[in-house]
Coordinates of C-alpha atoms in Angstrom, one line a residue:
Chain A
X13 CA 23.6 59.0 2.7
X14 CA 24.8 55.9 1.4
X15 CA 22.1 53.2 0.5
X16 CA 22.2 49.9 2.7
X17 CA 20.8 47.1 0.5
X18 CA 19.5 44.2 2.1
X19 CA 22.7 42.1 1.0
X20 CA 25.1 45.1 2.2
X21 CA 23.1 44.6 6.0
X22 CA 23.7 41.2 5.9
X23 CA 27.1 41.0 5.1
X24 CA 27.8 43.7 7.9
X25 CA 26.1 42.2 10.6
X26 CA 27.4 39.1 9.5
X27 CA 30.9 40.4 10.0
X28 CA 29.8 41.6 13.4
X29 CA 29.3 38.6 14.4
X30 CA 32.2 36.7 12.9
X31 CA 34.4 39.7 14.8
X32 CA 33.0 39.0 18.0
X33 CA 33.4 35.1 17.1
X34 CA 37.7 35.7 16.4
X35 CA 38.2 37.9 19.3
X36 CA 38.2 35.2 22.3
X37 CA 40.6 33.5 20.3
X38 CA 43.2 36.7 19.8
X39 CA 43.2 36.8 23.5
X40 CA 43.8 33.6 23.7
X41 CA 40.8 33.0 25.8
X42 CA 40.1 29.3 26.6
X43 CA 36.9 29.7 24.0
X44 CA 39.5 29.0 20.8
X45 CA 39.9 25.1 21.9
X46 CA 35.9 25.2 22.3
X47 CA 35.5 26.5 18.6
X48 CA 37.9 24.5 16.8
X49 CA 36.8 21.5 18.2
X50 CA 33.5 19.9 17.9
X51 CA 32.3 18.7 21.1
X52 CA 31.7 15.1 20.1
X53 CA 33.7 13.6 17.3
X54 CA 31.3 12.4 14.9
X55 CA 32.6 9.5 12.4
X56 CA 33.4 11.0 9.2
X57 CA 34.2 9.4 5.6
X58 CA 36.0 10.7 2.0
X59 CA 33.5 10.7 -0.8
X60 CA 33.9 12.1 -4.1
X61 CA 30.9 13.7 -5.3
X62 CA 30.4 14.9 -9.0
X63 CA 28.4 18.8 -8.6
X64 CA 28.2 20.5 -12.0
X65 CA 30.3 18.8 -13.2
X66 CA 33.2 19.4 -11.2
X67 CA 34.9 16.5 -9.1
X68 CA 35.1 17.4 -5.3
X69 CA 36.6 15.1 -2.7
X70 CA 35.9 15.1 0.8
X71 CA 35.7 14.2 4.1
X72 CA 32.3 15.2 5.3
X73 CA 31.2 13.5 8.7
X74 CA 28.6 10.7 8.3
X75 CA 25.9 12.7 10.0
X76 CA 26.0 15.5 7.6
X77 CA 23.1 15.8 5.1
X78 CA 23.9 16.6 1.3
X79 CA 22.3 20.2 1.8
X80 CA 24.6 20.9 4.5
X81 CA 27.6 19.6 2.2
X82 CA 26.7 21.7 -0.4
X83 CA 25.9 25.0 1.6
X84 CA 28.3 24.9 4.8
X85 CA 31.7 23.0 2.9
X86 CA 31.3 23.9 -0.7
X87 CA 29.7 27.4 -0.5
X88 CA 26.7 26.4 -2.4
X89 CA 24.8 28.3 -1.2
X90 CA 22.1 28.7 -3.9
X91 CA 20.8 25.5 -2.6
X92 CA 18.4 26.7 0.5
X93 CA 17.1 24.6 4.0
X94 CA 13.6 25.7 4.5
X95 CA 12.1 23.1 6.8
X96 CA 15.4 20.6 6.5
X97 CA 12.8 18.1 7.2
X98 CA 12.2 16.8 3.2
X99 CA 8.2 18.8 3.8
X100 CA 9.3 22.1 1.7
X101 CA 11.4 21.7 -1.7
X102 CA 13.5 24.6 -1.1
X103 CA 16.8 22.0 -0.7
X104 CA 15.7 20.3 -4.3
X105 CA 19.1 19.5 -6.1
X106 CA 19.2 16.7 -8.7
X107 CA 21.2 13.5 -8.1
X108 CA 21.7 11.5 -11.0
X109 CA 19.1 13.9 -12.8
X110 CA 16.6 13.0 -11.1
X111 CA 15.3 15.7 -7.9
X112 CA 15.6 15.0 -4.4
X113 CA 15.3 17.0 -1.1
X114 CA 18.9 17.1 -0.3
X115 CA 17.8 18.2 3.5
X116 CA 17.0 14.4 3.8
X117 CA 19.3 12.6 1.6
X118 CA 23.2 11.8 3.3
X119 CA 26.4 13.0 1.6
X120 CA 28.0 9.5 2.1
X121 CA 25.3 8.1 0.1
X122 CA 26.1 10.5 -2.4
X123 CA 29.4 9.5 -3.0
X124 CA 30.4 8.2 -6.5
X125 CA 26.9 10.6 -7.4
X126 CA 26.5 13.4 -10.0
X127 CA 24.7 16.7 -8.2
X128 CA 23.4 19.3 -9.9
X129 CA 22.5 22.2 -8.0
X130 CA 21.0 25.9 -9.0
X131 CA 24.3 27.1 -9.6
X132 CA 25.1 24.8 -12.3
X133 CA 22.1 26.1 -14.6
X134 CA 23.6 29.1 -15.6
X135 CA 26.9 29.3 -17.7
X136 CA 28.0 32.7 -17.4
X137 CA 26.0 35.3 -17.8
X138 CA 24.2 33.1 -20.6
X139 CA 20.7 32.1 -18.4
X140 CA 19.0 28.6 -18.1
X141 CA 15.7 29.6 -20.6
X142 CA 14.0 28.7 -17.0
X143 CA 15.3 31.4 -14.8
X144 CA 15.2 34.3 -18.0
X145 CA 11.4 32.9 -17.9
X146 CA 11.5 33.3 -14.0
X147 CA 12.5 36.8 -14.2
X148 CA 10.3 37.6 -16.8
X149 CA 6.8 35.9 -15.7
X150 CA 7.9 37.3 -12.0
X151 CA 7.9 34.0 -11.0
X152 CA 10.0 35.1 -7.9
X153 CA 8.6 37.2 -4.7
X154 CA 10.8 36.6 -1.6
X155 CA 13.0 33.8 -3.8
X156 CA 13.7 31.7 -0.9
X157 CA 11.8 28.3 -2.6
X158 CA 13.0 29.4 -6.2
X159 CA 16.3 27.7 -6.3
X160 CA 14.2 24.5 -5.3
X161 CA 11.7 25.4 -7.8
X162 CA 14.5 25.9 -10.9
X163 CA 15.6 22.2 -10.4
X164 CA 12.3 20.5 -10.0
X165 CA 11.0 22.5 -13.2
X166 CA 14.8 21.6 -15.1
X167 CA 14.6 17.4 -14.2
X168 CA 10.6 18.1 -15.8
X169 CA 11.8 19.6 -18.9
X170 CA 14.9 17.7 -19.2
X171 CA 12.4 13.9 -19.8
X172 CA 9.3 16.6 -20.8
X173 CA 10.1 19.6 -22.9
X174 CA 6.3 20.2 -23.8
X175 CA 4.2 19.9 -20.2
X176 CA 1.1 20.8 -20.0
X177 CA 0.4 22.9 -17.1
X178 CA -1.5 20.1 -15.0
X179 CA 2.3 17.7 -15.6
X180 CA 4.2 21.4 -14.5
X181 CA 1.7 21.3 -11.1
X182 CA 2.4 17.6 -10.7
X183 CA 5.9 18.2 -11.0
X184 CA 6.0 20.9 -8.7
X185 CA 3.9 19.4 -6.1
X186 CA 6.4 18.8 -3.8
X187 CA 8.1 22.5 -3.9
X188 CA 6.1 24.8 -1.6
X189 CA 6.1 28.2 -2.2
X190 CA 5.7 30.5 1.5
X191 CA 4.7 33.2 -1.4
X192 CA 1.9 31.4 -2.6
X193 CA 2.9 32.2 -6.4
X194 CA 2.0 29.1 -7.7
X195 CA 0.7 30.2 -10.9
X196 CA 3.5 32.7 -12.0
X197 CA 5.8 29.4 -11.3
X198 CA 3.6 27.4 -13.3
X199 CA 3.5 30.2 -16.2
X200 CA 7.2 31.0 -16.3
X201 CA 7.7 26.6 -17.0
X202 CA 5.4 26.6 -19.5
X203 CA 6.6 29.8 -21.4
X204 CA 10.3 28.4 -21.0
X205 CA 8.7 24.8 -22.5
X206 CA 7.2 27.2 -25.0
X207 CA 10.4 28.9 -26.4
X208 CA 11.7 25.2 -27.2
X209 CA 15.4 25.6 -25.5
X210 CA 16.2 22.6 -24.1
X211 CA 19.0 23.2 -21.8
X212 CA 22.9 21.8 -23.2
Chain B
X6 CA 21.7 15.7 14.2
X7 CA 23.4 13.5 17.0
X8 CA 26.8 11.4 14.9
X9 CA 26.5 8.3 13.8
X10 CA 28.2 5.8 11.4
X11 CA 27.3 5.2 7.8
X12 CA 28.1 1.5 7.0
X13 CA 27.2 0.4 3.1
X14 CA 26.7 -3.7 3.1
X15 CA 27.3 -5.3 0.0
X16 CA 24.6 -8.2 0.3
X17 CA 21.7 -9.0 2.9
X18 CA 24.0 -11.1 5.6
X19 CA 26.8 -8.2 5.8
X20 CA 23.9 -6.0 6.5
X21 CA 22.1 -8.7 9.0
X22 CA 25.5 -9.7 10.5
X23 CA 26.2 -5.8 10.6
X24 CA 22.7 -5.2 13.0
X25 CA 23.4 -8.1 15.1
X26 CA 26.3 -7.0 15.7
X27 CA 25.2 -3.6 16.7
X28 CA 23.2 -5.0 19.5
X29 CA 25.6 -7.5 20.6
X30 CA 27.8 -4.7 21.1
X31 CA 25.0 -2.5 22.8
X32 CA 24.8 -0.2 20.3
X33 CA 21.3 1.0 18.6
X34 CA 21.7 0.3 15.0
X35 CA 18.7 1.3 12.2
X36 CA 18.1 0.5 8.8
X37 CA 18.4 3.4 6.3
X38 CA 16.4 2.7 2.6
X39 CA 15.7 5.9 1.3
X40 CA 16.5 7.5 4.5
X41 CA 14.1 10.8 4.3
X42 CA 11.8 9.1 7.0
X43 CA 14.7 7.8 9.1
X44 CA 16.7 11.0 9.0
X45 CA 13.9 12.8 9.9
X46 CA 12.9 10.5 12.8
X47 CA 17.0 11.0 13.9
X48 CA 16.3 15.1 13.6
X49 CA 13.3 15.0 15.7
X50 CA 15.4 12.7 18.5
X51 CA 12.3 10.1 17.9
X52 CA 15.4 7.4 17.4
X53 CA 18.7 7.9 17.5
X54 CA 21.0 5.3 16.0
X55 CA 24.6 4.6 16.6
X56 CA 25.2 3.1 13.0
X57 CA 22.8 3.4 10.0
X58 CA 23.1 0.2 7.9
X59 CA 22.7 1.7 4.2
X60 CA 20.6 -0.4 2.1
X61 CA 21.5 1.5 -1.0
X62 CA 24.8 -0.3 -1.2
X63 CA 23.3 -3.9 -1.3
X64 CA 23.4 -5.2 -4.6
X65 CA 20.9 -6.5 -7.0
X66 CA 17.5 -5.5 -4.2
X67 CA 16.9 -2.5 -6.8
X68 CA 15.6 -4.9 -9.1
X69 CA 12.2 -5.8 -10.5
X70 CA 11.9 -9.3 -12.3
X71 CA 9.1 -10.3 -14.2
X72 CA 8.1 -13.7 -15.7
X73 CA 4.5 -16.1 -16.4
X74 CA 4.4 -16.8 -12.5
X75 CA 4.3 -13.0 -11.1
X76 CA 6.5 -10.4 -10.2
X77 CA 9.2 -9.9 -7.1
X78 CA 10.1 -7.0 -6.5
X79 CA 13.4 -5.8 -4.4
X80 CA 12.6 -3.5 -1.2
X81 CA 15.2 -1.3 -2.1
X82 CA 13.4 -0.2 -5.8
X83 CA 12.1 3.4 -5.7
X84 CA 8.6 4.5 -5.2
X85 CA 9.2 6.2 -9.0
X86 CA 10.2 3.3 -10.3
X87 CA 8.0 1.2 -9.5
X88 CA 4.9 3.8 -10.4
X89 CA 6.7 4.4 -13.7
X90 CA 7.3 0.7 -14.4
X91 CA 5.3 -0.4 -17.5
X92 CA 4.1 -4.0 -16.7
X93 CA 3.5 -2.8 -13.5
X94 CA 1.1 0.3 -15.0
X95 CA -1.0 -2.6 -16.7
X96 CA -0.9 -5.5 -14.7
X97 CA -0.8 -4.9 -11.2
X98 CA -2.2 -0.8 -11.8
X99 CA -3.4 -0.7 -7.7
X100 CA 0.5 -0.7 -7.1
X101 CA 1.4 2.0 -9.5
X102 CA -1.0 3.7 -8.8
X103 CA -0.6 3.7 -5.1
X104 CA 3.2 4.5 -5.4
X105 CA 2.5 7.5 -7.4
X106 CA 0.1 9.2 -4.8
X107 CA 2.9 9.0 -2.3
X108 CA 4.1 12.4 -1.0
X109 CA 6.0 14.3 -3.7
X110 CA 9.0 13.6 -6.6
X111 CA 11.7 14.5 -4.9
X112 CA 10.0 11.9 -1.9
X113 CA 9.5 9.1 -4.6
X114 CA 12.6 9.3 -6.1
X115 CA 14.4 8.7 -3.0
X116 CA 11.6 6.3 -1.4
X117 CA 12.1 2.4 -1.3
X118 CA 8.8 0.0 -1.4
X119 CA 10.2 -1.2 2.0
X120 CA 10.9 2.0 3.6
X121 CA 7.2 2.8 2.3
X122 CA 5.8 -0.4 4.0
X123 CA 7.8 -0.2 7.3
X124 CA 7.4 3.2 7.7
X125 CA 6.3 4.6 11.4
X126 CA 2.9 6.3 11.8
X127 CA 2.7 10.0 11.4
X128 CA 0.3 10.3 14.4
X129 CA 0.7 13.6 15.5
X130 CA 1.5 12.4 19.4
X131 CA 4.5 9.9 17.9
X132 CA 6.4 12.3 15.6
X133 CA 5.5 15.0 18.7
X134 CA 7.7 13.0 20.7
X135 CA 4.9 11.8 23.5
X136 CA 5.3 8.7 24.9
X137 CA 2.5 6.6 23.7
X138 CA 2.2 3.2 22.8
X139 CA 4.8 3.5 19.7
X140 CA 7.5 5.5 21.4
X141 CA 7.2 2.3 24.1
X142 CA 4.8 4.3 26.6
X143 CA 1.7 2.7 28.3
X144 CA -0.8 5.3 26.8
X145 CA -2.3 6.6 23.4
X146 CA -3.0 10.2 23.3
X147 CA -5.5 10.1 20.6
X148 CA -8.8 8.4 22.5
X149 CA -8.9 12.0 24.5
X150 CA -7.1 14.1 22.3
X151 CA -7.0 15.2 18.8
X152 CA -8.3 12.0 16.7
X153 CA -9.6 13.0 13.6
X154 CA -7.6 11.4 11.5
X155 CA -6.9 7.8 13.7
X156 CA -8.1 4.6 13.4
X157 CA -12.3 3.7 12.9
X158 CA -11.3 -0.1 12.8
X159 CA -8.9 -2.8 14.5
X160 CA -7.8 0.6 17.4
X161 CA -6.7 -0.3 21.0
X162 CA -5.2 -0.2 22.4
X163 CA -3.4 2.1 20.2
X164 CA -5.5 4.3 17.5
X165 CA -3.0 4.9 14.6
X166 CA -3.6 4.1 10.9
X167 CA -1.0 2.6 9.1
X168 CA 0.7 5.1 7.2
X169 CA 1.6 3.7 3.9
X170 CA -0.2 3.7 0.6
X171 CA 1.3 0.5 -1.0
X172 CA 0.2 -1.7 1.8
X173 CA -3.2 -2.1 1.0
X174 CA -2.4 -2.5 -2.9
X175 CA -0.3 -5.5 -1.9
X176 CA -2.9 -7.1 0.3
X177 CA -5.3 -6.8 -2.6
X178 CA -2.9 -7.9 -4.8
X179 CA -2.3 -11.0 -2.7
X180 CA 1.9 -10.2 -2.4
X181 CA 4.0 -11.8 -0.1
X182 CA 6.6 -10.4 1.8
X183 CA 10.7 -12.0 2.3
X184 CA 12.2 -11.7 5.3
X185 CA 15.9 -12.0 6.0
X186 CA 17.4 -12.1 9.5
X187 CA 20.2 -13.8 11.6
X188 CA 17.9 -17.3 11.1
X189 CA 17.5 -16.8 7.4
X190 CA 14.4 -15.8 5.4
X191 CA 11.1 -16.2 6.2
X192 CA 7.9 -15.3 3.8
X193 CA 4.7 -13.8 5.4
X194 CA 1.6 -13.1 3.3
X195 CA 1.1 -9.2 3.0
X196 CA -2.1 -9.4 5.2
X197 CA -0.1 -11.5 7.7
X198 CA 2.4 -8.8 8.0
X199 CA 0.7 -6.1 9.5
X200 CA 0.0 -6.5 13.5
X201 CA -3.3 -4.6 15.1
X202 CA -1.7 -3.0 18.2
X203 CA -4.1 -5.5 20.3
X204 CA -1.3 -8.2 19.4
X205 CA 1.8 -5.8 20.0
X206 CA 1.3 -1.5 20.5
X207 CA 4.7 -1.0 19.7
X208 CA 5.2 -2.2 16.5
X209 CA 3.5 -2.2 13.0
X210 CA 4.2 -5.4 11.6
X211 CA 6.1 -8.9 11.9
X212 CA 9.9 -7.6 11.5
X213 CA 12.0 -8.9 14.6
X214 CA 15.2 -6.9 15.6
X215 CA 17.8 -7.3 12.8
X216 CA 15.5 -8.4 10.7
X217 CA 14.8 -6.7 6.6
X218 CA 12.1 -6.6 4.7
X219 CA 14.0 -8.2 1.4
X220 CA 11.7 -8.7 -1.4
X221 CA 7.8 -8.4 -2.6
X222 CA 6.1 -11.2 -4.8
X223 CA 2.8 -10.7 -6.3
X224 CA 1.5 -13.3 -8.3
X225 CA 0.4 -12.9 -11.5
X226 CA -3.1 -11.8 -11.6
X227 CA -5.7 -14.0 -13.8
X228 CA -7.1 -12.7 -17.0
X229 CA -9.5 -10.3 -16.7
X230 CA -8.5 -8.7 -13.8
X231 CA -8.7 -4.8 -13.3
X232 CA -6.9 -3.1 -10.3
X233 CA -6.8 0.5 -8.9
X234 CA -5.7 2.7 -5.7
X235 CA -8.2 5.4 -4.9
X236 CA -6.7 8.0 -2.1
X237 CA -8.4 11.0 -0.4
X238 CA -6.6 13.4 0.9
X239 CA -7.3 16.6 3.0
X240 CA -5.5 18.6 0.3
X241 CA -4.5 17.8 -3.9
X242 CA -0.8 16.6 -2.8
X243 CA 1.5 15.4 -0.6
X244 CA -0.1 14.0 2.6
X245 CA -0.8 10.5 3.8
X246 CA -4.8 9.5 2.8
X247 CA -6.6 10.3 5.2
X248 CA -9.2 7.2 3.8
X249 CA -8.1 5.1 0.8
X250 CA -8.9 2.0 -0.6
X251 CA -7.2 -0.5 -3.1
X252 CA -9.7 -2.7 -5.4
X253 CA -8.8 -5.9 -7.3
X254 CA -11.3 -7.6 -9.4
X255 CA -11.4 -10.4 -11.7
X256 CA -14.2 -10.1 -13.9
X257 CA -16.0 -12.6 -16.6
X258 CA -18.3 -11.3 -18.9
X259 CA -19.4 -8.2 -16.8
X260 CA -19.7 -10.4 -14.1
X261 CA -17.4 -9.9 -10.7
X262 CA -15.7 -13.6 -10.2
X263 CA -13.6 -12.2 -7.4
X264 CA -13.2 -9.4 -5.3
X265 CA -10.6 -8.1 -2.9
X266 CA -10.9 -4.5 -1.6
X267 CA -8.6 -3.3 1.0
X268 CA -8.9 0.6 3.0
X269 CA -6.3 2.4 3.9
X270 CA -6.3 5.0 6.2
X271 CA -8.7 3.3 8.6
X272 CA -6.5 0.8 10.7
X273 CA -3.8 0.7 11.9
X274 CA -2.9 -2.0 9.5
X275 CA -4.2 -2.2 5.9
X276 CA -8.0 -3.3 6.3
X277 CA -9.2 -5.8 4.4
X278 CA -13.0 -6.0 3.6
X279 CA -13.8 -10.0 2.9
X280 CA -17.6 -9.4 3.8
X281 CA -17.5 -7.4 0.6
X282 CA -15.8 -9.1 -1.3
X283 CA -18.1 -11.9 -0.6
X284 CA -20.8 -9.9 -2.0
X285 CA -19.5 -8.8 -5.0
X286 CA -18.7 -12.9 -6.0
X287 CA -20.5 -13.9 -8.8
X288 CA -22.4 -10.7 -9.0
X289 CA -23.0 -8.1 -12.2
X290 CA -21.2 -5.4 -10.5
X291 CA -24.4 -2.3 -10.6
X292 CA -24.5 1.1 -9.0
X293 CA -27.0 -0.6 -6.3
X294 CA -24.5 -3.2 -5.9
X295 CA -21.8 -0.6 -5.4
X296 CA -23.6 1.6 -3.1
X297 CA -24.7 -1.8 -0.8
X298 CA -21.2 -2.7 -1.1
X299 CA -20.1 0.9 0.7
X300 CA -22.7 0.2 3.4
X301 CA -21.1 -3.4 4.0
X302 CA -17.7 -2.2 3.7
X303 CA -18.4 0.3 7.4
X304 CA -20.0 -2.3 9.4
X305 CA -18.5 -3.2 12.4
X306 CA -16.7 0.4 12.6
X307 CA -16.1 2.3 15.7
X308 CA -15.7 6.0 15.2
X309 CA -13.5 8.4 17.6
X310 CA -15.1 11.4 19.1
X311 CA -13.5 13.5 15.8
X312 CA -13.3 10.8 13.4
X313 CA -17.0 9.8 12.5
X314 CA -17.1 11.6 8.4
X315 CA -14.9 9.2 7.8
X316 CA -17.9 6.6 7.9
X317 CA -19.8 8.3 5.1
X318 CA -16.4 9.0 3.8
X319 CA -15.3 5.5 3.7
X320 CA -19.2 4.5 2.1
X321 CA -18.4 6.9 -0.9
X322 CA -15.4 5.9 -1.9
X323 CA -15.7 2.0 -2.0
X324 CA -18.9 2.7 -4.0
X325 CA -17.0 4.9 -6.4
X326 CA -14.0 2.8 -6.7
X327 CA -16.1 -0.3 -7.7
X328 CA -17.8 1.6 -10.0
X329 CA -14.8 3.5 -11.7
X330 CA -13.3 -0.5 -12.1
X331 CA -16.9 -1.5 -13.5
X332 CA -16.7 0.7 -16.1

């Protein structure tokens, strides 16, 4: 029998329901007009936003939050809504370096801004020393929050590249972890501090 | 989230022309700093705003100046930059100290000082979505209900404690507050500011519709004077204090000259204590001071049916924080 993995399930189901979504439309069913367009218009603006370094520009509708932005119009979707209400840390992207939740923060006021989201850590298959220390020090259990947690812990060792593991909490503090594995989190930052690679 | 419109001002009058505007033209218009509060308030369909008028674009109130006279501070500068700023670390330390021990980074770095200060309460009934006294009803749901952490002074008719953590720092400090609105500025003392809900339920402070909290002024505190923010929470991180105070004192040779201590989390405006501060005047600031200082510092306090530990709370931590500045 051939093994489902958990991503296998969800991108079956998920096609289930995108399936079921198209076929109104093939009929021509009267649902198509009600899909394709919103039922208020909600005022929208072109930005330019800066997100690993790569230039996007967009219209995104005024309303829309830079998490949604990120996730729902330019398939980031490393960046996670937990609580979308700025109360978990699992939306955590840098702007300008610095982190903020991007559940609360507006793409409009983002425009002219330089992102950096969880995707951008990586370059290849080379690893940001944080998420080799992640894997390593298990810092991970369901990984919903981590994403959040990598960019908190990268704008902390970016200014700090020696914490000590009370400045790692502190840093942290706004990242909540469903998990509870604090202390793995706090272990895989300081061992990545430890090894001395300051991310390029 | 219900639409709205995004407009980015370039200077105070665009952004006071843009509310009045908005109301001429019957439309709800709201002020967006940071925006993590307001968004939030949008989300949970506690206000819901036709246009947002984005302070971020309003040049030059991101600024902190400096000189012999004090310091102003723009509305729009950041919680982190302000708890990160290094004159303000040494000179006016209450303020750093109570930026810093708002919510979390990613809160801070977003966070204006005027957001902070004009904040809505977070009692549990308002952000619920009942409608008391500051959602425009006639009732507050705290004297019957769940009131452990409302107000033990200045409540009624409305029990809420005034949320924010750099409020009573700048009524220690002495600040003053710049108003800007459709009749130009006006300048209120911090203390002034703040409205017990016996004067108005609905509303925490002075502001009139279209109306911004511009700049902050502190004045530059006299030689020999120490300041801190103490805050207790009901966890390490990342909630509002549940009782804190801000101290200012100007000592002379070991002796207090002047005192100015101002709770937080008690009121629903930042509570000064002058009876204390009275005390302390001219006194060698002791433990048995101290402690006779926490015991002044509750009198006149009238405790909820749930709220009561925060009287000996309250005792302890004016005691402490006069001694940690006597030290």
């Amino acid at each position: 029998m051939k093994p489902i993995s958990r991503r296998l399930f969800i991108e079956e189901t998920g096609l289930g329901i995108l399936s079921t979504t198209v076929l109104p439309s093939v009929t021509g069913s009267p649902v198509e007009a009600q899909v394709n367009s919103p039922a208020v218009s909600a005022p929208r603006t072109k930005i330019t936003i800066k997100v690993n370094d790569v230039s996007h520009h967009l219209e995104v509708e005024d309303r829309w939050t830079l998490a949604e932005t990120l996730r729902d119009h330019l398939e980031l979707t490393g960046t996670k809504i937990g609580c979308d209400r700025g109360e978990c840390g699992a939306c955590t992207v840098l702007l300008n370096e610095k982190p903020i939740y991007s559940c609360s923060y507006l793409s409009v006021w983002a425009d002219g801004q330089s992102i950096q989201t969880v995707e951008g850590l990586a370059h290849g298959d080379h690893l940001d020393p944080l998420q080799q220390a992640f894997i390593e020090h298990d810092g991970p259990q369901c990984g919903y929050c981590t994403s959040g947690q990598l960019m908190s812990a990268r704008a902390l060792l970016n200014h700090n590249p020696s914490p000590t593991a009370k400045e790692v909490r502190r840093a942290l503090s706004g990242n909540i972890c469903r998990c509870s594995n604090y202390n793995r989190y706090v272990e895989s930052i300081l061992a990545a501090a430890k090894r001395g690679q300051k991310h390029a | 989230m219900k639409g709205f419109t995004n407009v980015n001002p370039k200077n105070l009058t665009q952004a006071v022309t843009l509310l009045s505007q908005a109301q001429e033209s019957g439309k709800k218009a709201a002020i967006a700093g940071g925006g993590s509060d307001l968004l939030g308030m949008i989300k949970d369909d506690l206000v819901s705003p036709d246009l947002l008028v984005n302070l971020k674009s309003v040049g030059g109130l991101d600024k902190i100046e400096s000189n012999t006279s004090g310091l102003k501070i723009g509305g729009s500068v950041t919680l982190a930059t302000l708890s990160q700023h290094p004159l303000i670390r040494s000179k006016y330390k209450a303020l750093a100290e109570a930026a810093d021990s708002v919510a979390t980074p990613q809160i801070r770095n977003t966070a204006t000082l005027a957001g902070n200060l004009c904040q809505r309460p977070w009692c549990w009934y308002f952000r619920a979505g009942f409608p008391c006294f500051k959602a425009g009803g006639r009732k507050c749901y705290s004297v019957m209900g769940e009131n452990q952490l409302h107000a033990i002074f200045g409540g009624g008719p409305s029990f809420i404690v005034h949320p924010s953590d750099t409020a009573p720092a700048l009524v220690a400090l002495d600040a003053s507050f710049h108003v800007i609105g459709p009749a130009g500025e006006r300048v209120a003392s911090a203390a002034e500011f703040f409205i017990l809900p016996s004067k108005n339920a609905a509303t925490e402070n002075i502001l009139q519709p279209n109306e911004i909290l511009a700049e902050i002024h502190i004045p530059a505190p006299p030689q020999q004077t120490k300041s801190t923010y103490a805050k207790i929470m009901d966890r390490a991180t990342w909630t509002h204090a549940v009782i804190s105070a801000a101290v200012s004192l100007e000592m002379s040779n070991g002796v207090c000259k002047r005192a100015s201590i101002v709770l937080g989390g008690v009121a629903p405006i930042p509570w000064p204590l002058p009876k204390v501060g009275q005390m302390l005047a001219g006194q060698k600031l002791t433990a048995q001071l101290a402690a006779q200082a926490g015991e002044v510092a509750v009198s006149g306090a009238h405790p909820l049916a749930k709220n009561g530990y925060k009287i000996p709370l309250t005792k302890a931590l004016v005691r402490r924080t006069l001694l940690s500045l006597a030290a």
